[in-house]
Amino acid sequence: MLNRFCDVYRDGGNRYGHRMSGEHDGQRPSGTAVATDSAVAAVPQQANSRMTEFMLSVGEGKILQFKKKPQITAVAELVWNALDANATQVDVQLQRAPGDAIEQIVVTDNGHGMTPDRARESFHRYGETWKASKTHTEGATRILHGRNGEGRLFAFALGDQLTWDSAALVDDALVGVRASGNADHATIWQVVETEADREEPGTTVRIRVPQGKSLRYLEHEDAAANLTAKLAFYLRAYPDVCVTYDGKRLDPAEIIVGEPVDIPLVLPEEDSDDCPPAVVTFVEWNRRMSDRKMLICNADGIALYEEGKDWSDSIVSFTPYLRSDRFNGLTVEDLHMLPMTHAALLDAAAKAVREHLALRGAQISAAVVRQLKNEGIYPYKGGPTTGTEAIERQTFDVVVTVAREALPTKGMARRLSVDLIRTALESNPGDLHDILEKVLALSLDDRRHLKNLLHSTDLAHVISAATEVTNRLDVIGGLRKILADDALRREFREVDQLHPMIAQNLWLFGDDWAWARTEVGLTNVLHAHLDELGDDVVLENRLEEVLQPDGRRGRVDILMFRSRRDEDSTERLVIELKRPTVEVGKKELDQIKGYARAIVDNPQYKGVEGCKWRFYLITYDYSDKILRDIRQKDKPAGLLDDQDEYEVWVKSWAEIFDTAEKKLLFFQRQLNYEATDARVTQHLRESYSRFIPEGLAEDQGPDTPVAS
């Protein structure tokens, strides 16, 4: 939360990566001494000379690469420099020529300024700054932003001639200094002692914009909001700081929706020992922004770098902040390498953002629909009666959610707008664009986002559904192939092959179980009663303990367990996977029934309302002697014990596969898809290569259908 970050800023925090800003002027006066950045000692000068000129040995190519940096980021760097100088007032002016083109950018602050010595120290080397060994500004007033000594170079993204005029107190007297640079001589920087041109300490940065250079990102309507997003945590932490951009004060409170959300990341063990742990802070805005990359930050939210492509969503406008102290002190080159050096962290952050974004989109859409229903103007009654109506209603919900800010707020105009959207979708979807543009005046950006969304939604759903169906058919066909072949079945290991394949395909027991998860508290309860099932049964999360003397994993019966719940009920699924060599008989039936009753009667679960247990005993084959037990009159096949709080089922793999295939039969016919031998084998090789017998790695015969 931003408020928590504010407290961290005021009380002290971690170190940050920072960048200084600088400028260049070009011509080298005769008689002026030149020092390369390999010289650290006093710079030789002529007597009474007030100018020092530095030539950086890093090379022009290295410096001029900063011309490609994002323009708003370059402005942010100039502001950060002012804030690191303890400025409380920072003003960014876009000075325009008579033709309205920006000809100069001026950044003025009231910070402590630069003395001539500080200016020479700051500008004489690439990548070095007085801030490198510090965590706070002078006087420990505020936390420093940077320490990389590269920020001055970002100004090349804005113009070709850069000048810093600064005044600072030296022995209670105000002294002036000018530092400058020029893109035509990017390695040369000049520092000149001057008379102070102001009555108080501070710095003015002037950037000359060459004629014809486009700075459209600085003039875009969301430029101030984008800059605010980069400074949001800092500005909330220090409310006495005022930053203005092109005449407008930057205020995060004006654009933040609600409270930011910290999303924890699921990381591999080797990347999960950060303290504090890395998180993505999801900040939602009340207006659309064009600059929406993930911001790489230290743990306290200071933005150091932009990573990846723009995040685009038609419903939610947001910025993700990836916060971790592991980014402290990284150079620009280091940050460029993040996809290689911190791939797991970036992937986890992107996944967390996608999941939260889907959740927020659904929440916003549900709220919009709920409001329309409360107003009595939602155009649909009851549930959808056809598949077409369901798609139309889903599309309407998306459109009205995207257009929610453009809808009239009340009265007949609001009702008419809602009806127009519904009518267009029902009779002529081609009219929808005109309605959104001419009637609701939806912005071009919003219409573009919505068009892309509607263009891809149905097709994406169809493709996703078709892929899911064919993948499921291939899984069933592949498992049938393995279990039907004596050699493959003997080679097929339960612990590290069959079990993980089933764990990834719990839809075999019902679609809802595909999203279920293990339950921590359930583990100990199940383990306490495991003796009921015999010595060879192991909980799935303890399989690594089952090793034979030669180090290979042993053949055991595996107990899987999952839990799912909603507001009104809880369901728990417990599956005992029997080895193909075990023929289930009376003994196994008594064991699973006794185990089920022991679990349900455990004090932790006994008498809990709304809790339903399902116990499955899955086997390759079972004895004819138990058919009467699992084929009871007026009971579904396989139901062994049916009680109010639990059910016990006994199923063969053939029955499981047959039931799952029947559910997919309609889609299979529509797709005209046949799970042939070659197809299912290829799918197993591509998706489950670690879990299939080695025999399947060999070339297969003709492309024939898989036997049911």
XYZ file of C-alpha atoms in Angstrom:
708
model
C 0.000 0.000 0.000
C 1.226 3.510 -0.753
C 0.636 4.723 2.799
C 2.949 2.036 4.121
C 5.626 3.090 1.631
C 5.226 6.670 2.823
C 6.212 5.655 6.335
C 9.279 3.843 4.983
C 10.379 6.978 3.149
C 9.999 9.236 6.147
C 11.749 6.927 8.577
C 14.543 5.744 6.313
C 14.837 3.013 3.722
C 17.030 1.032 1.416
C 19.549 2.224 -1.112
C 18.501 2.952 -4.651
C 20.074 3.019 -8.085
C 20.298 6.710 -9.248
C 21.332 8.735 -12.261
C 22.683 12.286 -12.570
C 21.730 14.680 -15.368
C 24.142 16.738 -17.473
C 24.534 18.808 -20.620
C 27.058 19.638 -23.248
C 28.077 22.788 -25.004
C 30.526 21.738 -27.642
C 33.472 23.917 -28.560
C 36.598 23.697 -26.490
C 38.158 27.103 -25.699
C 41.847 27.368 -26.378
C 44.051 27.009 -23.359
C 41.526 24.961 -21.426
C 42.908 21.832 -19.845
C 41.291 18.514 -20.732
C 41.038 15.606 -18.290
C 39.936 12.118 -19.204
C 37.861 10.100 -16.810
C 40.897 8.028 -15.930
C 42.224 11.058 -14.085
C 40.920 11.266 -10.542
C 43.363 13.761 -9.061
C 43.118 17.523 -9.372
C 42.555 18.630 -12.949
C 45.359 20.745 -14.366
C 44.235 24.224 -15.404
C 45.786 27.462 -16.529
C 46.232 30.086 -13.861
C 43.031 31.974 -13.025
C 41.019 29.767 -15.388
C 37.440 29.312 -14.267
C 36.611 26.604 -16.801
C 37.277 22.889 -16.578
C 36.645 20.630 -19.534
C 36.353 16.855 -19.280
C 36.614 14.292 -22.029
C 34.939 11.003 -21.166
C 36.784 7.979 -22.483
C 33.640 5.870 -22.647
C 33.046 6.790 -26.293
C 30.301 8.683 -28.119
C 28.392 5.534 -29.112
C 27.921 4.593 -25.487
C 26.663 8.060 -24.616
C 24.437 8.648 -27.613
C 22.499 5.431 -27.016
C 20.643 7.456 -24.401
C 18.990 9.405 -27.226
C 16.705 6.391 -27.658
C 15.432 6.419 -24.071
C 11.689 7.075 -23.474
C 10.985 10.791 -23.321
C 8.887 10.722 -20.144
C 11.588 8.627 -18.476
C 14.162 11.268 -19.419
C 12.035 13.981 -17.808
C 11.610 11.782 -14.742
C 15.400 11.506 -14.434
C 15.731 15.291 -14.375
C 13.053 15.503 -11.689
C 14.734 12.776 -9.630
C 18.002 14.704 -9.709
C 16.227 17.749 -8.335
C 14.524 15.696 -5.618
C 17.841 14.094 -4.677
C 19.132 17.631 -4.146
C 16.431 18.124 -1.460
C 14.245 20.253 -3.741
C 10.689 20.818 -2.543
C 9.677 22.650 -5.724
C 10.397 21.221 -9.182
C 8.924 22.850 -12.265
C 9.093 21.290 -15.751
C 8.302 23.814 -18.486
C 7.744 23.035 -22.155
C 8.646 26.268 -23.926
C 7.077 26.476 -27.366
C 7.987 28.339 -30.535
C 5.364 30.477 -32.368
C 4.381 27.387 -34.375
C 3.579 25.578 -31.087
C 6.493 23.152 -31.403
C 8.568 22.638 -28.274
C 11.878 24.444 -28.686
C 13.230 24.210 -25.147
C 12.618 22.209 -21.983
C 13.418 23.958 -18.712
C 13.518 22.172 -15.351
C 13.882 24.467 -12.333
C 14.269 23.413 -8.712
C 14.982 24.932 -5.298
C 17.360 22.224 -4.125
C 20.759 22.758 -2.521
C 22.362 23.274 -5.946
C 25.884 22.388 -7.077
C 29.081 23.993 -5.985
C 31.841 24.158 -8.600
C 33.641 21.302 -6.833
C 30.447 19.186 -6.765
C 29.811 19.947 -10.437
C 33.308 18.844 -11.416
C 32.952 15.738 -9.274
C 29.568 14.890 -10.763
C 30.380 15.467 -14.436
C 33.972 14.384 -14.824
C 33.250 10.635 -15.026
C 30.683 8.470 -16.697
C 28.773 6.238 -14.301
C 29.985 7.826 -11.058
C 28.171 10.117 -8.619
C 28.462 11.417 -5.067
C 25.312 9.431 -4.316
C 26.890 6.031 -4.887
C 27.761 5.481 -1.208
C 24.729 7.222 0.279
C 21.135 6.231 0.985
C 19.689 9.641 1.924
C 19.881 13.196 0.704
C 22.100 15.699 2.494
C 20.913 16.170 6.041
C 19.160 12.745 5.871
C 16.051 14.612 4.801
C 14.744 12.112 2.239
C 15.704 8.862 0.580
C 17.914 9.086 -2.504
C 16.638 7.807 -5.804
C 19.836 6.915 -7.631
C 23.513 6.206 -7.592
C 24.534 5.173 -11.119
C 25.740 8.529 -12.439
C 24.004 8.083 -15.793
C 20.884 10.228 -15.467
C 22.316 13.327 -17.113
C 22.716 11.308 -20.305
C 18.973 10.592 -20.473
C 18.509 14.255 -21.402
C 19.843 13.413 -24.866
C 16.437 11.811 -25.514
C 14.969 15.329 -25.351
C 17.464 17.613 -27.081
C 20.972 18.176 -28.364
C 22.323 21.010 -26.176
C 22.135 20.672 -22.401
C 22.968 23.268 -19.761
C 22.878 23.145 -15.955
C 22.985 26.548 -14.212
C 23.243 26.062 -10.483
C 23.789 28.127 -7.357
C 24.875 26.763 -3.985
C 26.044 28.096 -0.625
C 29.778 27.989 0.044
C 30.813 29.505 3.408
C 27.431 31.263 3.582
C 27.997 32.877 0.192
C 26.055 31.990 -2.945
C 28.306 30.797 -5.792
C 27.334 29.834 -9.319
C 28.400 27.155 -11.769
C 27.413 26.073 -15.268
C 27.837 22.558 -16.647
C 27.148 21.870 -20.291
C 27.416 19.357 -23.089
C 26.470 18.933 -26.731
C 25.360 15.932 -28.770
C 27.814 16.887 -31.519
C 30.698 16.329 -29.052
C 29.051 13.891 -26.688
C 32.222 12.967 -24.777
C 33.136 16.562 -23.912
C 31.652 18.261 -20.844
C 32.469 21.733 -19.553
C 32.142 23.114 -16.037
C 32.446 26.919 -15.680
C 32.376 28.948 -12.484
C 29.901 31.814 -12.848
C 28.211 34.504 -10.866
C 25.090 33.240 -9.133
C 22.062 34.265 -11.217
C 19.519 33.662 -8.452
C 18.997 34.753 -4.865
C 18.497 31.253 -3.397
C 20.198 27.889 -3.999
C 18.831 25.762 -6.795
C 19.380 24.513 -10.326
C 17.924 25.243 -13.747
C 18.352 22.711 -16.551
C 17.832 23.910 -20.109
C 17.544 21.489 -23.016
C 17.491 22.877 -26.530
C 15.225 20.846 -28.796
C 16.490 20.683 -32.397
C 14.089 21.841 -35.076
C 11.920 19.036 -36.387
C 12.416 16.737 -33.410
C 9.141 15.185 -32.283
C 8.371 15.200 -28.572
C 4.823 13.908 -28.922
C 5.096 11.746 -25.820
C 5.660 14.906 -23.768
C 2.638 16.598 -25.316
C 0.253 13.653 -25.156
C -2.787 14.174 -22.934
C -1.618 11.476 -20.553
C 2.000 12.724 -20.260
C 1.472 14.283 -16.825
C -0.314 11.144 -15.607
C 2.517 8.938 -16.884
C 5.085 11.079 -15.094
C 2.939 10.979 -11.951
C 2.882 7.195 -12.120
C 6.688 7.078 -12.047
C 6.848 9.425 -9.062
C 3.700 8.230 -7.286
C 5.261 6.490 -4.293
C 7.679 9.341 -3.641
C 5.068 12.088 -3.929
C 2.748 10.270 -1.536
C 5.599 9.730 0.897
C 6.628 13.415 0.912
C 3.493 15.580 0.591
C 5.562 18.757 1.035
C 7.194 18.121 -2.359
C 5.554 19.871 -5.314
C 6.322 18.831 -8.892
C 4.641 20.652 -11.762
C 4.642 19.587 -15.394
C 3.697 22.045 -18.142
C 1.808 24.122 -15.597
C 0.019 21.237 -13.835
C 0.882 19.959 -10.377
C 1.391 16.201 -10.220
C -0.889 14.621 -7.607
C -1.182 10.813 -7.378
C -4.422 11.141 -5.398
C -6.126 12.533 -8.503
C -5.500 9.455 -10.642
C -5.204 6.467 -8.273
C -8.270 4.246 -7.930
C -8.663 2.777 -4.461
C -5.612 1.368 -2.728
C -2.707 -0.314 -4.540
C -2.586 -4.085 -4.186
C 0.571 -6.039 -3.346
C 0.516 -9.336 -5.257
C 2.849 -12.030 -3.847
C 4.881 -13.967 -6.391
C 5.220 -17.718 -6.748
C 8.938 -18.230 -7.332
C 11.283 -21.195 -7.605
C 13.004 -22.010 -4.332
C 16.327 -20.561 -5.478
C 14.661 -17.177 -6.147
C 12.384 -17.000 -3.097
C 14.764 -16.009 -0.295
C 14.629 -12.222 -0.766
C 13.977 -10.183 2.359
C 11.657 -8.402 1.955
C 10.198 -10.761 -0.670
C 9.692 -9.473 -4.198
C 6.120 -8.396 -4.979
C 4.181 -6.758 -7.778
C 2.259 -3.705 -6.642
C -0.761 -3.255 -8.902
C -1.777 0.424 -9.060
C -4.997 1.225 -10.871
C -5.630 4.591 -12.538
C -8.851 6.434 -13.259
C -7.777 7.346 -16.784
C -6.175 5.538 -19.666
C -2.423 5.876 -20.094
C -0.341 5.130 -23.153
C 2.857 4.374 -21.220
C 2.099 1.217 -19.256
C 5.207 -0.932 -19.069
C 6.118 -2.759 -15.887
C 8.243 -0.492 -13.704
C 11.251 -2.131 -12.098
C 11.609 -0.685 -8.592
C 13.456 -1.199 -5.367
C 11.472 -2.622 -2.453
C 9.994 0.779 -1.589
C 8.572 1.496 -5.017
C 11.178 3.845 -6.500
C 10.999 3.317 -10.272
C 14.408 2.521 -11.771
C 13.612 1.068 -15.195
C 10.830 0.081 -17.614
C 10.654 -3.564 -18.622
C 8.929 -5.320 -21.515
C 6.046 -4.271 -23.718
C 3.118 -2.065 -22.788
C 0.400 -3.779 -20.820
C -2.880 -3.283 -22.637
C -6.356 -3.899 -21.296
C -9.668 -2.475 -22.441
C -11.212 -2.409 -18.965
C -8.474 -1.679 -16.427
C -5.908 1.121 -16.672
C -2.999 0.264 -14.422
C 0.740 0.186 -13.858
C 2.519 -2.831 -12.368
C 5.485 -2.075 -10.093
C 7.864 -5.004 -9.617
C 9.509 -4.236 -6.273
C 12.654 -5.962 -5.047
C 15.862 -4.834 -3.370
C 17.805 -7.100 -5.718
C 17.560 -4.243 -8.280
C 19.483 -1.795 -6.072
C 22.658 -0.512 -7.671
C 22.107 -2.127 -11.078
C 23.407 -0.170 -14.035
C 21.351 0.508 -17.145
C 23.172 -2.357 -18.849
C 22.341 -4.646 -15.927
C 18.681 -3.654 -16.142
C 18.667 -4.338 -19.880
C 19.816 -7.870 -19.074
C 16.994 -8.613 -16.628
C 15.198 -11.011 -19.031
C 18.328 -13.157 -18.947
C 19.501 -12.677 -15.370
C 16.109 -12.644 -13.631
C 13.877 -14.546 -16.042
C 12.074 -16.503 -13.307
C 11.259 -13.333 -11.388
C 9.951 -11.506 -14.477
C 7.870 -14.519 -15.543
C 6.353 -14.821 -12.067
C 5.584 -11.102 -12.040
C 3.918 -11.221 -15.471
C 1.832 -14.220 -14.423
C 0.745 -12.456 -11.240
C -0.247 -9.354 -13.213
C -2.274 -11.405 -15.734
C -4.131 -13.239 -12.983
C -4.912 -10.082 -11.027
C -5.885 -8.240 -14.198
C -8.400 -10.953 -15.082
C -9.796 -10.779 -11.557
C -10.130 -6.976 -11.633
C -11.733 -7.023 -15.073
C -14.314 -9.550 -13.881
C -14.967 -7.529 -10.717
C -15.466 -4.278 -12.621
C -17.711 -5.930 -15.201
C -19.797 -7.587 -12.474
C -20.173 -4.235 -10.711
C -21.287 -2.505 -13.922
C -23.844 -5.223 -14.673
C -25.069 -5.196 -11.085
C -25.573 -1.426 -11.234
C -27.530 -1.670 -14.485
C -29.723 -4.358 -12.954
C -30.326 -2.238 -9.874
C -31.357 0.632 -12.145
C -33.703 -1.695 -14.014
C -32.059 -1.062 -17.408
C -30.036 -4.278 -17.889
C -31.528 -5.544 -21.167
C -31.575 -9.267 -20.334
C -33.878 -11.159 -18.002
C -33.131 -14.495 -16.371
C -30.435 -16.776 -17.672
C -29.450 -17.267 -21.332
C -31.604 -19.851 -23.087
C -29.320 -20.500 -26.065
C -25.626 -20.550 -26.738
C -25.974 -17.595 -29.081
C -27.694 -15.539 -26.407
C -24.971 -16.443 -23.936
C -22.294 -15.138 -26.318
C -24.340 -12.005 -27.048
C -24.794 -11.336 -23.338
C -21.109 -11.892 -22.637
C -20.199 -9.472 -25.431
C -22.695 -6.887 -24.164
C -21.182 -7.078 -20.682
C -17.710 -6.435 -22.124
C -18.861 -3.510 -24.298
C -20.873 -1.786 -21.591
C -17.997 -2.226 -19.145
C -15.479 -0.616 -21.498
C -17.985 2.169 -22.254
C -19.026 2.659 -18.619
C -17.389 6.088 -18.282
C -18.905 7.291 -21.559
C -22.485 6.278 -20.691
C -24.814 9.096 -19.585
C -25.066 9.048 -15.803
C -28.836 9.000 -15.491
C -32.233 9.399 -17.084
C -33.627 8.374 -20.449
C -30.306 9.046 -22.209
C -28.619 6.353 -20.118
C -31.379 3.825 -20.803
C -31.333 4.658 -24.516
C -27.554 4.189 -24.728
C -27.771 0.758 -23.091
C -30.609 -0.274 -25.434
C -28.662 0.914 -28.477
C -25.703 -1.278 -27.544
C -27.954 -4.300 -27.028
C -29.848 -3.689 -30.307
C -26.613 -3.374 -32.281
C -25.287 -6.641 -30.909
C -28.587 -8.408 -31.551
C -29.359 -7.178 -35.041
C -26.356 -5.464 -36.631
C -23.024 -5.593 -34.768
C -21.516 -3.444 -37.515
C -23.413 -0.454 -36.110
C -21.724 -0.782 -32.740
C -18.644 1.243 -33.736
C -20.774 4.193 -34.890
C -22.843 4.104 -31.697
C -19.746 4.155 -29.497
C -18.148 6.948 -31.520
C -21.066 9.225 -32.418
C -23.551 8.600 -29.618
C -21.343 7.866 -26.618
C -18.253 9.764 -27.867
C -15.987 6.955 -26.691
C -12.356 7.972 -27.116
C -10.328 6.671 -30.036
C -8.036 4.720 -27.703
C -10.970 3.080 -25.927
C -12.630 2.199 -29.246
C -9.363 0.739 -30.526
C -8.883 -1.365 -27.401
C -12.490 -2.549 -27.546
C -12.275 -3.366 -31.244
C -9.188 -5.486 -30.662
C -10.859 -7.216 -27.750
C -14.093 -8.006 -29.606
C -12.165 -9.049 -32.691
C -10.210 -11.617 -30.707
C -12.598 -12.656 -27.938
C -14.889 -15.142 -29.714
C -12.126 -16.509 -31.911
C -9.816 -16.840 -28.912
C -12.522 -18.647 -26.965
C -13.232 -21.012 -29.849
C -9.546 -21.757 -30.381
C -8.991 -22.213 -26.655
C -11.988 -24.520 -26.329
C -11.008 -26.550 -29.380
C -7.442 -26.909 -28.147
C -8.665 -27.964 -24.719
C -10.981 -30.610 -26.196
C -8.380 -32.069 -28.535
C -5.724 -32.093 -25.813
C -8.085 -33.945 -23.494
C -8.941 -36.479 -26.176
C -5.236 -36.987 -26.801
C -4.546 -37.498 -23.084
C -7.293 -40.118 -22.843
C -6.083 -41.825 -26.000
C -2.490 -41.802 -24.796
C -3.313 -43.296 -21.409
C -5.490 -45.927 -23.064
C -2.588 -46.823 -25.340
C -0.181 -47.226 -22.423
C -2.484 -49.253 -20.184
C -3.699 -51.494 -23.004
C -0.173 -52.539 -23.958
C 1.286 -55.199 -21.618
C 4.869 -54.089 -22.161
C 4.146 -50.385 -21.751
C 1.956 -51.033 -18.723
C 4.733 -52.944 -16.987
C 7.185 -50.174 -17.836
C 4.792 -47.423 -16.732
C 5.806 -46.200 -13.256
C 3.159 -44.861 -10.897
C 5.198 -42.493 -8.721
C 6.961 -40.344 -11.306
C 4.885 -41.039 -14.448
C 1.220 -41.972 -13.921
C 0.736 -39.809 -10.848
C 2.012 -36.476 -12.272
C 0.017 -37.014 -15.476
C -3.194 -37.537 -13.509
C -2.374 -34.597 -11.212
C -2.221 -32.353 -14.290
C -5.522 -33.687 -15.659
C -7.946 -33.744 -12.748
C -10.762 -32.896 -15.186
C -10.953 -36.685 -15.589
C -12.931 -36.608 -12.323
C -14.979 -33.525 -13.225
C -14.190 -30.151 -14.827
C -14.363 -28.232 -11.570
C -11.497 -30.245 -10.109
C -9.138 -28.871 -12.761
C -8.871 -25.682 -10.638
C -8.750 -27.324 -7.216
C -5.686 -27.123 -4.981
C -4.147 -29.097 -2.169
C -5.159 -28.076 1.322
C -2.397 -27.718 3.901
C -4.483 -28.600 6.946
C -5.844 -31.700 5.223
C -2.405 -33.258 4.817
C -1.824 -34.084 8.474
C -5.335 -35.426 8.947
C -4.982 -37.785 5.983
C -1.568 -38.909 7.113
C -2.826 -39.671 10.616
C -5.276 -42.232 9.218
C -3.076 -43.627 6.455
C -2.577 -46.938 8.267
C -6.158 -47.808 7.330
C -4.987 -48.277 3.736
C -1.857 -50.314 4.410
C 1.891 -49.776 4.391
C 2.267 -49.208 0.636
C 0.057 -46.115 0.379
C 1.852 -42.744 0.297
C 0.519 -39.189 0.195
C 1.402 -37.515 -3.100
C 3.362 -34.729 -1.380
C 5.632 -37.326 0.281
C 6.485 -39.343 -2.799
C 10.095 -38.201 -2.753
C 10.547 -40.295 0.394
C 9.689 -43.541 -1.419
C 12.994 -44.834 -2.738
C 14.251 -48.341 -3.404
C 17.748 -49.425 -2.255
C 19.107 -48.670 -5.739
C 17.853 -45.091 -5.478
C 14.924 -45.495 -7.870
C 11.473 -44.490 -6.810
C 9.443 -47.381 -5.433
C 6.131 -48.681 -6.725
C 3.435 -47.665 -4.289
C -0.233 -46.778 -4.167
C -0.646 -43.001 -4.214
C -3.159 -40.884 -2.339
C -4.037 -37.625 -4.098
C -6.160 -34.965 -2.454
C -7.660 -31.678 -3.532
C -10.067 -29.147 -2.048
C -12.309 -26.487 -3.504
C -14.775 -24.182 -1.844
C -17.151 -21.325 -2.404
C -19.186 -19.128 -0.077
C -21.666 -21.858 0.788
C -19.898 -25.202 0.616
C -16.641 -27.123 0.566
C -15.810 -30.186 -1.506
C -12.849 -32.480 -0.984
C -11.584 -35.111 -3.376
C -9.373 -37.998 -2.234
C -8.079 -40.388 -4.917
C -6.196 -43.617 -4.241
C -4.324 -44.685 -7.367
C -3.760 -48.465 -7.312
C -0.855 -50.055 -9.113
C -1.833 -51.892 -12.330
C -0.590 -55.113 -10.720
C -3.214 -54.889 -7.958
C -6.593 -56.540 -8.574
C -8.987 -54.794 -6.223
C -11.056 -57.129 -4.070
C -12.995 -57.244 -0.816
C -9.957 -56.303 1.272
C -9.396 -53.069 -0.662
C -13.096 -52.148 -0.458
C -13.123 -52.532 3.316
C -9.951 -50.459 3.568
C -11.219 -47.511 1.539
C -14.581 -47.469 3.350
C -12.886 -47.591 6.745
C -10.474 -44.874 5.706
C -13.271 -42.627 4.443
C -15.255 -42.971 7.650
C -12.195 -42.362 9.810
C -11.468 -39.130 7.943
C -15.033 -37.835 7.951
C -15.394 -38.663 11.654
C -12.177 -36.851 12.529
C -12.971 -34.093 15.083
C -11.642 -31.472 12.674
C -14.370 -32.297 10.118
C -17.103 -34.106 12.057
C -20.415 -32.251 11.955
C -19.173 -29.547 9.550
C -22.121 -28.436 7.449
C -21.831 -27.954 3.711
C -18.766 -30.208 3.409
C -18.901 -33.093 0.921
C -16.155 -35.714 0.536
C -15.574 -37.884 -2.526
C -13.224 -40.854 -2.210
C -12.135 -42.575 -5.426
C -10.366 -45.933 -5.561
C -8.923 -46.128 -9.085
C -7.549 -49.407 -10.386
C -6.576 -51.109 -13.628
C -8.822 -54.078 -12.812
C -11.032 -55.401 -10.027
C -12.312 -58.826 -9.008
C -15.680 -60.116 -10.174
C -16.385 -60.911 -6.528
C -16.997 -57.239 -5.698
C -19.394 -56.469 -8.567
C -22.438 -56.638 -6.276
C -20.800 -54.077 -3.994
C -20.163 -51.557 -6.755
C -23.193 -52.311 -8.952
C -26.029 -51.632 -6.519
C -29.634 -51.190 -7.608
C -30.704 -47.580 -8.149
C -27.114 -46.437 -7.613
C -24.638 -45.157 -10.220
C -22.075 -47.734 -11.298
C -19.048 -47.698 -9.046
C -20.707 -46.075 -6.012
C -19.650 -48.206 -3.048
C -20.748 -46.141 -0.054
C -23.222 -43.248 -0.286
C -23.656 -41.084 2.819
C -24.823 -37.509 3.370
C -21.314 -36.225 4.039
C -19.283 -38.496 1.785
C -19.250 -40.882 -1.174
C -16.851 -43.753 -1.903
C -16.376 -44.776 -5.533
C -14.495 -47.673 -7.132
C -13.614 -47.171 -10.779
C -11.393 -48.785 -13.367
C -9.322 -46.618 -15.664
C -11.449 -47.828 -18.576
C -14.581 -46.463 -16.872
C -12.898 -43.150 -16.039
C -11.770 -42.685 -19.633
C -15.136 -43.723 -21.057
C -17.041 -41.233 -18.882
C -14.655 -38.411 -19.781
C -14.874 -39.220 -23.494
C -18.668 -39.135 -23.456
C -18.574 -35.593 -22.092
C -16.377 -34.592 -25.018
C -18.365 -36.486 -27.662
C -20.413 -33.525 -28.894
C -17.343 -31.309 -29.320
C -15.430 -34.155 -30.900
C -18.108 -34.474 -33.580
C -18.216 -30.711 -34.200
C -14.449 -30.605 -34.591
C -14.438 -33.777 -36.697
C -11.455 -34.855 -34.640
C -10.136 -38.377 -34.282
C -7.522 -39.296 -31.693
C -5.283 -41.469 -33.857
C -2.344 -43.456 -32.593
C 0.202 -41.040 -34.052
C -1.628 -37.980 -32.741
C -1.894 -39.153 -29.154
C 1.690 -40.384 -29.149
C 2.915 -37.038 -30.473
C 0.876 -35.203 -27.826
C 2.359 -37.360 -25.059
C 5.867 -36.747 -26.379
C 5.362 -32.983 -26.562
C 3.427 -32.436 -23.330
C 4.407 -35.300 -21.026
C 7.846 -36.393 -22.225
C 9.079 -36.873 -18.642
C 6.144 -39.072 -17.658
C 5.813 -41.669 -20.439
C 7.504 -45.058 -20.822
C 10.654 -45.102 -22.886
C 8.969 -47.400 -25.375
C 6.824 -44.513 -26.589
C 9.927 -42.655 -27.731
C 10.277 -45.124 -30.604
C 8.727 -44.517 -34.028
C 5.124 -45.630 -34.274
C 3.307 -47.514 -36.973
C 0.441 -46.330 -39.193
C -1.790 -43.471 -38.168
C -4.661 -45.610 -36.871
C -7.445 -44.766 -34.415
C -6.803 -45.524 -30.753
C -8.906 -48.414 -29.512
C -11.547 -47.569 -26.929
